[in-house]
PDB file of C-alpha atoms in Angstrom:
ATOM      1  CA  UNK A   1       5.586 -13.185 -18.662  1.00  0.00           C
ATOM      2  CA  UNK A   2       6.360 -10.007 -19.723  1.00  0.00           C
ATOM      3  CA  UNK A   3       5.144  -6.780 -18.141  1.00  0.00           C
ATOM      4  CA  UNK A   4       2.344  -6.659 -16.437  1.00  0.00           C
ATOM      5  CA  UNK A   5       0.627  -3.973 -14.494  1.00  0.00           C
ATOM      6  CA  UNK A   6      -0.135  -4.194 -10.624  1.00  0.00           C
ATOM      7  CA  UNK A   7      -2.762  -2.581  -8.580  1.00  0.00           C
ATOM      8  CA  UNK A   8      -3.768  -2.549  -4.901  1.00  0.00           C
ATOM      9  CA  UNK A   9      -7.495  -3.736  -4.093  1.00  0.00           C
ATOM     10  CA  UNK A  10      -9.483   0.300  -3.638  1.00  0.00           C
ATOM     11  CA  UNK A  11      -7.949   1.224   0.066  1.00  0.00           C
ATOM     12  CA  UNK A  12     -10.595   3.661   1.150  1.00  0.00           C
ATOM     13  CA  UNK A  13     -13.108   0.211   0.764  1.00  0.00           C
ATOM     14  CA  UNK A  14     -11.007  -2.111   2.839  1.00  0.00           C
ATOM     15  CA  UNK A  15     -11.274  -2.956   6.436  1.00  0.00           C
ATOM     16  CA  UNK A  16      -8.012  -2.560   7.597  1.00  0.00           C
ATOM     17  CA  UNK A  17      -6.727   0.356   5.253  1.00  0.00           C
ATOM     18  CA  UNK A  18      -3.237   0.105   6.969  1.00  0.00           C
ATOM     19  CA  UNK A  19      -2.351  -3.391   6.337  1.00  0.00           C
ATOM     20  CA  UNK A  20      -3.994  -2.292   2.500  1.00  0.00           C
ATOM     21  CA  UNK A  21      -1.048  -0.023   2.268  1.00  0.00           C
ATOM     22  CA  UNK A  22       1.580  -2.012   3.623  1.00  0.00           C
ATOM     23  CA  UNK A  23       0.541  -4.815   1.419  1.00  0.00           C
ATOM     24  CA  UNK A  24       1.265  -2.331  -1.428  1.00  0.00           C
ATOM     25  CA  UNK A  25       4.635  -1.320  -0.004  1.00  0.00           C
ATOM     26  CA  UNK A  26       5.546  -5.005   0.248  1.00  0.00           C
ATOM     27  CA  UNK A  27       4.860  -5.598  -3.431  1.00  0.00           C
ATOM     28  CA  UNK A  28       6.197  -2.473  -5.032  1.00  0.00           C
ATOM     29  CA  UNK A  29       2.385  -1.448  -6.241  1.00  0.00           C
ATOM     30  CA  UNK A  30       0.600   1.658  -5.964  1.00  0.00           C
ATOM     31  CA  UNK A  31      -2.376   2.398  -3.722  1.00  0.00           C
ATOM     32  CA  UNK A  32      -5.604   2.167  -5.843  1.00  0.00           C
ATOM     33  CA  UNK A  33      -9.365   4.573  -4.817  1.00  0.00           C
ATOM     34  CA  UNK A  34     -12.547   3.496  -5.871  1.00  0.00           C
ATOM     35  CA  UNK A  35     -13.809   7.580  -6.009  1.00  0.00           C
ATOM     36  CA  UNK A  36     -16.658   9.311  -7.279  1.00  0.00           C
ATOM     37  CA  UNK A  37     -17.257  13.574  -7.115  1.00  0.00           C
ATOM     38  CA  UNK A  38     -21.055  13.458  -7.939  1.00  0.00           C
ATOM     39  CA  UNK A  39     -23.933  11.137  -7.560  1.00  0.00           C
ATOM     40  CA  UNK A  40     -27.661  10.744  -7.948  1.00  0.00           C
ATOM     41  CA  UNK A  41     -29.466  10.342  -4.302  1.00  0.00           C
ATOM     42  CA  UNK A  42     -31.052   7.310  -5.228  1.00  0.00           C
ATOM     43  CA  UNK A  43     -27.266   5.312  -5.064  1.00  0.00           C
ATOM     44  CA  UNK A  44     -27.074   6.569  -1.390  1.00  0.00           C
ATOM     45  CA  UNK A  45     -30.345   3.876  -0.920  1.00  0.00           C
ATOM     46  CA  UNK A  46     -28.948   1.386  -3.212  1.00  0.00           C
ATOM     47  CA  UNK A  47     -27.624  -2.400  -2.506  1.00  0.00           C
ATOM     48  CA  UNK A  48     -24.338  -1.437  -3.365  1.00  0.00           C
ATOM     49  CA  UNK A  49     -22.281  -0.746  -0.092  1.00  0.00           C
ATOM     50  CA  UNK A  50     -19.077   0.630  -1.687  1.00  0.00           C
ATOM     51  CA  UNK A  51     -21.274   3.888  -2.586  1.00  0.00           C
ATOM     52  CA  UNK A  52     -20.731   4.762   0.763  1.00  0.00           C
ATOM     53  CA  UNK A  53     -17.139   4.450   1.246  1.00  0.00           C
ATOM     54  CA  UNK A  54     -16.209   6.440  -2.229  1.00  0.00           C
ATOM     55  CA  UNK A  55     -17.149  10.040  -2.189  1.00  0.00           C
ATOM     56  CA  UNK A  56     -13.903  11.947  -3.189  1.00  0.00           C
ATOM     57  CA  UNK A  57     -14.601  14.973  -0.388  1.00  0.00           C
ATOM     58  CA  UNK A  58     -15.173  12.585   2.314  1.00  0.00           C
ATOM     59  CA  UNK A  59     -11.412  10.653   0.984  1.00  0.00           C
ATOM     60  CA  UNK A  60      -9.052  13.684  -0.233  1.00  0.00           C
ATOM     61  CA  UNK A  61      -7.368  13.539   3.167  1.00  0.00           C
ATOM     62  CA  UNK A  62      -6.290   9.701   3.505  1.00  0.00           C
ATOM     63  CA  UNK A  63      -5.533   9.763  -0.301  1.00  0.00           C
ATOM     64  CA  UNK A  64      -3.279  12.710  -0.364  1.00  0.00           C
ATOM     65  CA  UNK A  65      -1.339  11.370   2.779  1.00  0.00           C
ATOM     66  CA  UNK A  66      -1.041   7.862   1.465  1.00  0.00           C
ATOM     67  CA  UNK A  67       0.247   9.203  -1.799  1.00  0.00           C
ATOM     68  CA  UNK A  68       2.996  11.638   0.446  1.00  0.00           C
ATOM     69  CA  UNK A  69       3.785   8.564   2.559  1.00  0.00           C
ATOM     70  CA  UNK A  70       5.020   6.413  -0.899  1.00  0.00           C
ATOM     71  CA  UNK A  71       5.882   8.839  -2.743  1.00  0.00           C
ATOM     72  CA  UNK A  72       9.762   8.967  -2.426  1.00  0.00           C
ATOM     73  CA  UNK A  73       9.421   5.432  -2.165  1.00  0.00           C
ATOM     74  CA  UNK A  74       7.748   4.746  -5.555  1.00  0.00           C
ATOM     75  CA  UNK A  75      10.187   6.609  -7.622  1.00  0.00           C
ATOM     76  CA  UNK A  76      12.809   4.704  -6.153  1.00  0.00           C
ATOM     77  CA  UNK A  77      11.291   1.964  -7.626  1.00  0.00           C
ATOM     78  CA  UNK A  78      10.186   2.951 -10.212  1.00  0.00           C
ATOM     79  CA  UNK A  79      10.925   0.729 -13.444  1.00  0.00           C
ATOM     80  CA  UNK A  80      12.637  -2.380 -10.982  1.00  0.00           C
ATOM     81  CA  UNK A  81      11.563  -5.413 -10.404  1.00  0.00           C
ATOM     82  CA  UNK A  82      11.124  -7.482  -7.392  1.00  0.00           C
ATOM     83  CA  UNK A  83      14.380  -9.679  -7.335  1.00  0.00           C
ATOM     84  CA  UNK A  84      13.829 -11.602  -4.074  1.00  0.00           C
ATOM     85  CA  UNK A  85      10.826 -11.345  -1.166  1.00  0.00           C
ATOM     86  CA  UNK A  86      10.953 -13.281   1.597  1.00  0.00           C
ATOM     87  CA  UNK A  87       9.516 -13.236   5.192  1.00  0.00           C
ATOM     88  CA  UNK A  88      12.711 -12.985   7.697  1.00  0.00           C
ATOM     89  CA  UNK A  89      10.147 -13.948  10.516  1.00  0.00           C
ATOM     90  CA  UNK A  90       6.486 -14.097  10.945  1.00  0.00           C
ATOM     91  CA  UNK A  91       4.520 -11.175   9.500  1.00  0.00           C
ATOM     92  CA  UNK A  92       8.041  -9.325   8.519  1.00  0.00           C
ATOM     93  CA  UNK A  93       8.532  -9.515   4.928  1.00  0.00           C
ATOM     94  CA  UNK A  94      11.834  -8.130   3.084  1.00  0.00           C
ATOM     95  CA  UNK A  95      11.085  -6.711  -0.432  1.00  0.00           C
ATOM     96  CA  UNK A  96      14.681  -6.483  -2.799  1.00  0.00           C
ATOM     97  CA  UNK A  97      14.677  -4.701  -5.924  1.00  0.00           C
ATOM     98  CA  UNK A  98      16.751  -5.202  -8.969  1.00  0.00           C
ATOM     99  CA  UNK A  99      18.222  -1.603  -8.430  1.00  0.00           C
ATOM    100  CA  UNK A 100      19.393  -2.255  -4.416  1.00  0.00           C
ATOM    101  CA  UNK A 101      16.494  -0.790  -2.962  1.00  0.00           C
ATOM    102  CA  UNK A 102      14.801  -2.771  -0.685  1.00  0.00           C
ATOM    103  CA  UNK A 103      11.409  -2.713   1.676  1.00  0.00           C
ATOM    104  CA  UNK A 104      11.011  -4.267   5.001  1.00  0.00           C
ATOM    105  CA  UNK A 105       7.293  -4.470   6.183  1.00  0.00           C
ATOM    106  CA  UNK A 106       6.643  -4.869   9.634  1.00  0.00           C
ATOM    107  CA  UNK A 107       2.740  -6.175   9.573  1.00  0.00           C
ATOM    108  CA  UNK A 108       2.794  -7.424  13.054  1.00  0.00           C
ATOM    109  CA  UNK A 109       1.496  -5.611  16.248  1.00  0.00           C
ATOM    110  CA  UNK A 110       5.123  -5.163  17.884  1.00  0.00           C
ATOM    111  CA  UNK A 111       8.286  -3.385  16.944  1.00  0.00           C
ATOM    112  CA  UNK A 112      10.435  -5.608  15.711  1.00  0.00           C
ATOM    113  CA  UNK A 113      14.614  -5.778  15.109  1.00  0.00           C
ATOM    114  CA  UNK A 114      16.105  -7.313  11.866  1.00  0.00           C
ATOM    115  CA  UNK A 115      18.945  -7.187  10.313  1.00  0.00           C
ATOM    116  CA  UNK A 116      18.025  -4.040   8.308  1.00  0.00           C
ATOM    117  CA  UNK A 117      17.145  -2.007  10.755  1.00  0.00           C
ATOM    118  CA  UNK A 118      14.051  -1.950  13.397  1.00  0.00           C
ATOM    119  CA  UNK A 119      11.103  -0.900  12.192  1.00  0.00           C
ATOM    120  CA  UNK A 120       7.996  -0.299  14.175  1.00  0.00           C
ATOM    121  CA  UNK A 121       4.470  -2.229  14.566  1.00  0.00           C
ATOM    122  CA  UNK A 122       2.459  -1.887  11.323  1.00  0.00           C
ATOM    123  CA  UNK A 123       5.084  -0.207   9.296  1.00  0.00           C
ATOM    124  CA  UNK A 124       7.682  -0.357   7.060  1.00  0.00           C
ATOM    125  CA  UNK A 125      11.512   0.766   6.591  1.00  0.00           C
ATOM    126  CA  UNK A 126      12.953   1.519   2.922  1.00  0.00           C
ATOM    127  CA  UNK A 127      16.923   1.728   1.945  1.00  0.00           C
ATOM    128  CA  UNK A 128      19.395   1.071  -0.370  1.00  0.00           C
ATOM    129  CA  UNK A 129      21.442  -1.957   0.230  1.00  0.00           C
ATOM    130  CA  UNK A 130      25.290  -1.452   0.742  1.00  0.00           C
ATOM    131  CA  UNK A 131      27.298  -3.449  -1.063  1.00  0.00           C
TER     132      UNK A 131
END
């Protein structure tokens, strides 16, 4: 349908940030932040439990090495589109994009061998494919 924009769900409010950013890797998006610099003391007592998870000092770290993990990554991307995903085995997915780079995602808990290469436990492997 057209272009359409992707986004991550906000990584520094998940539960398992790691398989956040992998998910991201396997579908060519780029990590999202719910962040705020300054707020009023009364949100620190609210009902609203992300408030505690989205202070920008207490995030700069994880955000700025996400961002240097992908960023080589994204660019290579940048402007493709997805032209085939598939899982090669259980909780290993193979992302191929319309310019020969490609993205294996290894979301399992053990190293695993495939045809492009290993790649270890929660983790992923990018290339060009030769053709």
């Amino acid at each position: 349908k057209g272009y359409r924009p992707m986004s991550s769900v906000s990584l520094n409010l998940c539960t398992d940030r790691k398989d956040a950013l992998l998910r991201c890797v396997s579908y060519g998006v780029s990590p999202s932040y719910t962040l705020y610099s300054k707020y009023d003391n009364e949100l620190a007592t609210s009902d609203y439990q992300f408030i505690f998870g989205s202070n920008y000092s207490g995030n700069k770290k994880d955000v700025i090495r996400d961002i240097n993990s992908l960023k080589g990554y994204l660019r290579s991307i940048d402007g493709a589109s997805i032209s085939d995903y598939r899982y090669l085995q259980k909780d290993v997915a193979v992302t191929e994009f319309d310019n020969g780079i490609y993205a294996l995602v290894n979301f399992s808990a053990k190293d695993v061998s495939t045809e492009y290469g290993n790649v270890p436990a929660k983790s992923f492997v990018t290339g060009e494919a030769t053709k």
